[in-house]
Each structure stands twice: as C-alpha cells, then as structure tokens.
C-alpha cells in the first residue's frame, strides 16, 4: 500500500510537470544550444525536458545538430558544420515553439540530414506550423568552412543578423536557399571587429604636425619618421573603405 502511494505521488508530480504552462523553446532531440539572444548562458535550459524558458517577446536561438548514432555495432558522433539560427518574432505567454524534422535512425542518415537541415517550425502545444510573421530560421554558413571554435555571435554581428538586448540589427545580408530548399546565409571568413570613434565605425587617423616626433621607424630605432611620408600614408588610409582599414589595422597589430 505504501509503495502504491509513492508511485501515485510520483505519477502526479510528473503529470503536473507535463501540464504546467511554460513559455519558451522546446529543443528537439539531437540538437544543442549555442546562443540565446547573443549569450552562451543557458541557465534557463532544462536538460530534463529539453525546455528553454524564455520571456514573452522577441528572441534568437542558435542550435547545432550533434549526437552519436548507430553505425553497425558501434556508435559514432555526427555533427553539422553549420548551426541553425531561429528568430522568434513575438513569443506569447504560455507559448512553446519548437520544430519538426526527419530524425535520422543511423549514422548514414544523420550525415545526410546534417548536410541539409530542413526543418518546420511549429507551435509545440498544438503542432501548428508557424508563419513567417511568428518565427523563421536559416542555416549560418561561413567562408571559413568547418571550424571547431567558430564564433557564431561575431558572425551574426558581421551580417547584422544578431539579436541581443544590447544589439538590435537593422540591415540584413541576402538570404539564399540550399539545394534542399533550406534558407541559408553565409558569413565572411574574417573576424568582424567593431572599431568605433565618436560613435562611427572605423578609425580616423590624424596627420602629424611638422615638428612632431611621436613616431620612430622599426628599422632604425630612435630615428624620426618623415612627416610628409607618414601624412601621405594617413591620407591614403583615411580614404580607404572600412574593409581595407580593418586589414591595415590587423596587419599593424600582428607586426
């Protein structure tokens, strides 16, 4: 009788957890959270029920496909090269968003899926397919190809696609479709560094005065830089576009 009461209590607790109204994103099996609104803090994620608790409103979730799958008598890790970026436009109170996809049963199927990652965003409570006004997704590819330590936040910033409380994008880079019909956006291979001066992107260098002795050459320690040569370099630099300026700054910092 005692064991029966304990079992009944456990069942009631599980039922209460399953019926408790939640607001957030249900992470499908085989997927892992990388970023939530620009942050890698996943304290609001429960591995027990794969539930990411969110407040009502706009959110962005970045996920990677990664898990072990059967390969004959063994199990092997399969991971997608590129993550999924899910933009939730206006999450409502007690609403849970998730997505459906063709779940692979073995290593071969997992490798095929990891290449295309075609999904359907849904209301997890009703199974209803979401409209583009409610939520969208794209695959974040990169010119750099596969990298173990890709900086997804920086890549999204470089595309003006990052959503975070302190950074709301305006312009957006063009989106294309993969051969399987999944939306994708490619980030550049260079790390995007935001240099700012007086609220404007980029660095503006000032010419030296004729009597300046602030700089010396690396080949002759202590010798003064020719002011005219230096100022001509500054003039050319200030006329360059932001990408060229960034390459110049990286070159100087690395040497």
Short mmCIF file of N, CA, C and O in Angstrom, two decimals, residues 76-161:
data_model
loop_
_atom_site.label_atom_id
_atom_site.label_comp_id
_atom_site.label_asym_id
_atom_site.label_seq_id
_atom_site.Cartn_x
_atom_site.Cartn_y
_atom_site.Cartn_z
N UNK A 76 28.80 6.40 -33.49
CA UNK A 76 29.75 7.44 -33.87
C UNK A 76 29.11 8.81 -33.80
O UNK A 76 27.91 8.97 -34.00
N UNK A 77 29.96 9.82 -33.52
CA UNK A 77 29.48 11.19 -33.41
C UNK A 77 29.29 11.80 -34.80
O UNK A 77 30.14 11.66 -35.67
N UNK A 78 28.15 12.45 -34.96
CA UNK A 78 27.88 13.19 -36.19
C UNK A 78 27.50 14.61 -35.79
O UNK A 78 26.66 14.82 -34.91
N UNK A 79 28.13 15.59 -36.44
CA UNK A 79 27.86 16.99 -36.11
C UNK A 79 27.73 17.81 -37.39
O UNK A 79 28.47 17.61 -38.35
N UNK A 80 26.77 18.72 -37.40
CA UNK A 80 26.61 19.60 -38.55
C UNK A 80 27.73 20.63 -38.57
O UNK A 80 28.20 21.08 -37.52
N UNK A 81 28.16 21.00 -39.77
CA UNK A 81 29.19 22.03 -39.90
C UNK A 81 28.63 23.39 -39.52
O UNK A 81 29.30 24.20 -38.89
N UNK A 82 27.37 23.62 -39.88
CA UNK A 82 26.76 24.93 -39.69
C UNK A 82 25.57 24.87 -38.74
O UNK A 82 24.82 23.89 -38.75
N UNK A 83 25.37 25.91 -37.93
CA UNK A 83 24.26 25.93 -36.98
C UNK A 83 22.96 26.44 -37.61
O UNK A 83 22.97 27.06 -38.67
N UNK A 84 21.87 26.17 -36.91
CA UNK A 84 20.57 26.76 -37.25
C UNK A 84 20.39 28.02 -36.41
O UNK A 84 20.68 28.02 -35.21
N UNK A 85 19.89 29.07 -37.03
CA UNK A 85 19.56 30.30 -36.31
C UNK A 85 18.05 30.49 -36.40
O UNK A 85 17.50 30.60 -37.50
N UNK A 86 17.40 30.49 -35.26
CA UNK A 86 15.93 30.61 -35.22
C UNK A 86 15.56 31.97 -34.63
O UNK A 86 15.95 32.30 -33.51
N UNK A 87 14.83 32.74 -35.42
CA UNK A 87 14.37 34.06 -34.98
C UNK A 87 12.90 33.97 -34.61
O UNK A 87 12.04 33.70 -35.47
N UNK A 88 12.62 34.18 -33.33
CA UNK A 88 11.24 34.19 -32.83
C UNK A 88 10.80 35.64 -32.73
O UNK A 88 11.39 36.43 -31.98
N UNK A 89 9.79 36.02 -33.50
CA UNK A 89 9.42 37.43 -33.60
C UNK A 89 8.69 37.95 -32.38
O UNK A 89 8.97 39.05 -31.91
N UNK A 90 7.74 37.18 -31.86
CA UNK A 90 6.98 37.67 -30.71
C UNK A 90 6.39 36.49 -29.95
O UNK A 90 5.23 36.13 -30.13
N UNK A 91 7.20 35.91 -29.08
CA UNK A 91 6.76 34.77 -28.28
C UNK A 91 5.67 35.21 -27.31
O UNK A 91 5.83 36.19 -26.58
N UNK A 92 4.56 34.49 -27.32
CA UNK A 92 3.44 34.85 -26.45
C UNK A 92 3.52 34.10 -25.12
O UNK A 92 4.20 33.08 -25.01
N UNK A 93 2.84 34.61 -24.15
CA UNK A 93 2.80 33.98 -22.84
C UNK A 93 2.18 32.58 -22.95
O UNK A 93 1.17 32.39 -23.62
N UNK A 94 2.80 31.60 -22.32
CA UNK A 94 2.38 30.19 -22.34
C UNK A 94 2.58 29.53 -23.70
O UNK A 94 2.06 28.44 -23.94
N UNK A 95 3.29 30.18 -24.60
CA UNK A 95 3.55 29.59 -25.92
C UNK A 95 4.91 28.89 -25.92
O UNK A 95 5.89 29.40 -25.37
N UNK A 96 4.97 27.72 -26.53
CA UNK A 96 6.22 26.97 -26.67
C UNK A 96 6.45 26.70 -28.14
O UNK A 96 5.61 26.10 -28.82
N UNK A 97 7.59 27.14 -28.63
CA UNK A 97 7.94 26.96 -30.04
C UNK A 97 8.98 25.85 -30.16
O UNK A 97 9.86 25.70 -29.31
N UNK A 98 8.88 25.06 -31.22
CA UNK A 98 9.85 24.01 -31.49
C UNK A 98 9.91 23.80 -33.00
O UNK A 98 9.42 24.64 -33.77
N UNK A 99 10.48 22.69 -33.45
CA UNK A 99 10.44 22.38 -34.87
C UNK A 99 10.46 20.88 -35.11
O UNK A 99 10.96 20.10 -34.31
N UNK A 100 9.87 20.49 -36.24
CA UNK A 100 9.88 19.10 -36.67
C UNK A 100 10.95 18.91 -37.74
O UNK A 100 11.23 19.84 -38.52
N UNK A 101 11.52 17.72 -37.79
CA UNK A 101 12.46 17.37 -38.85
C UNK A 101 12.51 15.85 -38.94
O UNK A 101 12.07 15.15 -38.03
N UNK A 102 13.03 15.36 -40.03
CA UNK A 102 13.13 13.93 -40.23
C UNK A 102 14.29 13.39 -39.41
O UNK A 102 15.46 13.52 -39.79
N UNK A 103 13.97 12.78 -38.28
CA UNK A 103 15.02 12.34 -37.36
C UNK A 103 15.76 11.12 -37.92
O UNK A 103 15.15 10.12 -38.30
N UNK A 104 17.08 11.20 -37.97
CA UNK A 104 17.87 10.08 -38.50
C UNK A 104 17.92 8.91 -37.53
O UNK A 104 17.90 9.09 -36.31
N UNK A 105 17.97 7.71 -38.10
CA UNK A 105 17.99 6.49 -37.28
C UNK A 105 19.38 5.89 -37.18
O UNK A 105 19.62 5.03 -36.32
N UNK A 106 20.31 6.34 -38.04
CA UNK A 106 21.66 5.78 -38.00
C UNK A 106 22.66 6.82 -38.48
O UNK A 106 22.29 7.95 -38.84
N UNK A 107 23.93 6.43 -38.51
CA UNK A 107 24.99 7.38 -38.87
C UNK A 107 24.82 7.92 -40.29
O UNK A 107 24.98 9.11 -40.53
N UNK A 108 24.50 7.05 -41.22
CA UNK A 108 24.38 7.47 -42.61
C UNK A 108 23.26 8.51 -42.78
O UNK A 108 23.44 9.54 -43.44
N UNK A 109 22.12 8.25 -42.15
CA UNK A 109 21.01 9.19 -42.23
C UNK A 109 21.36 10.50 -41.52
O UNK A 109 20.95 11.58 -41.97
N UNK A 110 22.09 10.40 -40.42
CA UNK A 110 22.49 11.59 -39.67
C UNK A 110 23.40 12.48 -40.50
O UNK A 110 23.28 13.71 -40.50
N UNK A 111 24.33 11.88 -41.23
CA UNK A 111 25.24 12.65 -42.08
C UNK A 111 24.47 13.34 -43.20
O UNK A 111 24.75 14.50 -43.54
N UNK A 112 23.49 12.65 -43.76
CA UNK A 112 22.67 13.24 -44.82
C UNK A 112 21.87 14.42 -44.27
O UNK A 112 21.81 15.49 -44.89
N UNK A 113 21.26 14.22 -43.10
CA UNK A 113 20.47 15.31 -42.53
C UNK A 113 21.35 16.50 -42.13
O UNK A 113 20.98 17.65 -42.34
N UNK A 114 22.53 16.23 -41.55
CA UNK A 114 23.42 17.30 -41.11
C UNK A 114 23.81 18.21 -42.27
O UNK A 114 24.14 19.38 -42.08
N UNK A 115 23.76 17.66 -43.48
CA UNK A 115 24.11 18.45 -44.66
C UNK A 115 22.99 19.39 -45.08
O UNK A 115 23.24 20.49 -45.57
N UNK A 116 21.72 18.97 -44.91
CA UNK A 116 20.62 19.82 -45.40
C UNK A 116 19.85 20.54 -44.31
O UNK A 116 19.43 21.67 -44.49
N UNK A 117 19.60 19.91 -43.16
CA UNK A 117 18.91 20.52 -42.02
C UNK A 117 17.62 21.25 -42.41
O UNK A 117 17.43 22.43 -42.09
N UNK A 118 16.75 20.57 -43.09
CA UNK A 118 15.45 21.15 -43.44
C UNK A 118 14.49 20.92 -42.27
O UNK A 118 14.26 19.78 -41.86
N UNK A 119 13.93 21.99 -41.74
CA UNK A 119 13.05 21.87 -40.58
C UNK A 119 11.74 22.61 -40.83
O UNK A 119 11.61 23.40 -41.77
N UNK A 120 10.75 22.36 -39.95
CA UNK A 120 9.47 23.07 -39.98
C UNK A 120 9.20 23.58 -38.57
O UNK A 120 9.04 22.81 -37.63
N UNK A 121 9.15 24.89 -38.41
CA UNK A 121 8.89 25.50 -37.11
C UNK A 121 7.42 25.32 -36.74
O UNK A 121 6.53 25.53 -37.57
N UNK A 122 7.17 24.97 -35.48
CA UNK A 122 5.80 24.66 -35.05
C UNK A 122 5.50 25.27 -33.68
O UNK A 122 6.41 25.61 -32.92
N UNK A 123 4.20 25.38 -33.41
CA UNK A 123 3.72 25.62 -32.06
C UNK A 123 3.72 24.26 -31.37
O UNK A 123 2.97 23.37 -31.76
N UNK A 124 4.56 24.09 -30.37
CA UNK A 124 4.75 22.77 -29.77
C UNK A 124 3.50 22.26 -29.06
O UNK A 124 3.30 21.05 -28.93
N UNK A 125 2.65 23.14 -28.61
CA UNK A 125 1.44 22.73 -27.89
C UNK A 125 0.37 22.18 -28.82
O UNK A 125 -0.34 21.23 -28.47
N UNK A 126 0.26 22.77 -30.01
CA UNK A 126 -0.80 22.36 -30.93
C UNK A 126 -0.28 21.61 -32.15
O UNK A 126 -1.04 20.94 -32.84
N UNK A 127 1.01 21.74 -32.44
CA UNK A 127 1.57 21.13 -33.64
C UNK A 127 1.38 21.96 -34.88
O UNK A 127 1.76 21.56 -35.99
N UNK A 128 0.79 23.14 -34.75
CA UNK A 128 0.52 24.02 -35.88
C UNK A 128 1.82 24.59 -36.46
O UNK A 128 2.70 25.01 -35.73
N UNK A 129 1.94 24.60 -37.78
CA UNK A 129 3.11 25.19 -38.43
C UNK A 129 3.06 26.71 -38.29
O UNK A 129 2.01 27.33 -38.52
N UNK A 130 4.17 27.31 -37.94
CA UNK A 130 4.22 28.75 -37.71
C UNK A 130 4.38 29.52 -39.02
O UNK A 130 4.99 29.03 -39.98
N UNK A 131 3.85 30.72 -39.04
CA UNK A 131 4.01 31.59 -40.20
C UNK A 131 5.33 32.36 -40.07
O UNK A 131 5.93 32.41 -39.00
N UNK A 132 5.75 32.99 -41.15
CA UNK A 132 6.98 33.77 -41.13
C UNK A 132 6.88 34.98 -40.22
O UNK A 132 7.89 35.53 -39.78
N UNK A 133 5.67 35.43 -39.95
CA UNK A 133 5.48 36.54 -39.02
C UNK A 133 5.72 36.12 -37.57
O UNK A 133 5.96 36.96 -36.71
N UNK A 134 5.65 34.81 -37.32
CA UNK A 134 5.82 34.30 -35.97
C UNK A 134 7.27 33.87 -35.70
O UNK A 134 7.83 34.16 -34.65
N UNK A 135 7.86 33.15 -36.64
CA UNK A 135 9.23 32.67 -36.46
C UNK A 135 9.81 32.23 -37.80
O UNK A 135 9.08 31.73 -38.66
N UNK A 136 11.11 32.41 -37.96
CA UNK A 136 11.82 31.98 -39.16
C UNK A 136 13.15 31.36 -38.76
O UNK A 136 13.59 31.49 -37.61
N UNK A 137 13.80 30.71 -39.72
CA UNK A 137 15.12 30.14 -39.44
C UNK A 137 15.99 30.21 -40.68
O UNK A 137 15.51 30.39 -41.80
N UNK A 138 17.30 30.11 -40.47
CA UNK A 138 18.24 29.96 -41.58
C UNK A 138 19.47 29.22 -41.09
O UNK A 138 19.73 29.12 -39.89
N UNK A 139 20.21 28.65 -42.05
CA UNK A 139 21.46 27.95 -41.75
C UNK A 139 22.59 28.96 -41.89
O UNK A 139 22.72 29.62 -42.92
N UNK A 140 23.41 29.09 -40.86
CA UNK A 140 24.51 30.05 -40.87
C UNK A 140 25.78 29.37 -41.39
O UNK A 140 26.47 28.67 -40.65
N UNK A 141 26.06 29.57 -42.68
CA UNK A 141 27.28 29.03 -43.26
C UNK A 141 28.40 30.06 -43.16
O UNK A 141 28.16 31.20 -42.75
N UNK A 142 29.60 29.67 -43.54
CA UNK A 142 30.74 30.57 -43.41
C UNK A 142 31.76 30.30 -44.50
O UNK A 142 31.96 29.15 -44.92
N UNK A 143 32.44 31.35 -44.96
CA UNK A 143 33.51 31.21 -45.93
C UNK A 143 34.67 30.39 -45.37
O UNK A 143 35.44 29.79 -46.12
N UNK A 144 34.80 30.38 -44.06
CA UNK A 144 35.91 29.67 -43.44
C UNK A 144 35.69 28.16 -43.39
O UNK A 144 36.60 27.41 -43.07
N UNK A 145 34.45 27.71 -43.72
CA UNK A 145 34.17 26.28 -43.70
C UNK A 145 34.11 25.73 -42.29
O UNK A 145 33.77 26.43 -41.34
N UNK A 146 34.48 24.45 -42.14
CA UNK A 146 34.38 23.81 -40.83
C UNK A 146 35.45 24.35 -39.89
O UNK A 146 36.62 24.46 -40.25
N UNK A 147 35.04 24.72 -38.69
CA UNK A 147 35.97 25.18 -37.66
C UNK A 147 35.44 24.74 -36.31
O UNK A 147 34.24 24.86 -36.04
N UNK A 148 36.34 24.23 -35.47
CA UNK A 148 35.90 23.74 -34.17
C UNK A 148 35.46 24.86 -33.25
O UNK A 148 34.60 24.67 -32.40
N UNK A 149 36.03 26.06 -33.40
CA UNK A 149 35.75 27.15 -32.48
C UNK A 149 35.18 28.36 -33.21
O UNK A 149 35.64 29.48 -33.06
N UNK A 150 34.15 28.13 -34.03
CA UNK A 150 33.52 29.25 -34.72
C UNK A 150 32.84 30.18 -33.72
O UNK A 150 32.24 29.73 -32.75
N UNK A 151 32.92 31.47 -34.00
CA UNK A 151 32.30 32.48 -33.15
C UNK A 151 30.97 32.88 -33.80
O UNK A 151 30.92 33.79 -34.63
N UNK A 152 29.90 32.19 -33.41
CA UNK A 152 28.61 32.42 -34.05
C UNK A 152 28.09 33.84 -33.76
O UNK A 152 27.48 34.46 -34.63
N UNK A 153 28.34 34.33 -32.58
CA UNK A 153 27.88 35.68 -32.25
C UNK A 153 28.54 36.71 -33.15
O UNK A 153 27.90 37.61 -33.68
N UNK A 154 29.85 36.59 -33.32
CA UNK A 154 30.58 37.52 -34.16
C UNK A 154 30.15 37.42 -35.62
O UNK A 154 30.02 38.42 -36.32
N UNK A 155 29.90 36.18 -36.08
CA UNK A 155 29.44 36.00 -37.45
C UNK A 155 28.09 36.66 -37.68
O UNK A 155 27.86 37.31 -38.70
N UNK A 156 27.18 36.51 -36.72
CA UNK A 156 25.87 37.14 -36.85
C UNK A 156 25.98 38.66 -36.81
O UNK A 156 25.26 39.36 -37.52
N UNK A 157 26.88 39.17 -35.98
CA UNK A 157 27.10 40.61 -35.95
C UNK A 157 27.63 41.12 -37.28
O UNK A 157 27.24 42.18 -37.76
N UNK A 158 28.54 40.35 -37.90
CA UNK A 158 29.10 40.77 -39.18
C UNK A 158 28.05 40.83 -40.27
O UNK A 158 28.20 41.54 -41.26
N UNK A 159 26.98 40.08 -40.10
CA UNK A 159 25.88 40.05 -41.06
C UNK A 159 24.74 41.00 -40.68
O UNK A 159 23.74 41.09 -41.40
N UNK A 160 24.88 41.67 -39.53
CA UNK A 160 23.78 42.46 -38.98
C UNK A 160 22.53 41.62 -38.77
O UNK A 160 21.40 42.04 -39.00
N UNK A 161 22.75 40.36 -38.34
CA UNK A 161 21.65 39.44 -38.08
C UNK A 161 21.56 39.04 -36.61
O UNK A 161 20.71 38.22 -36.25
#
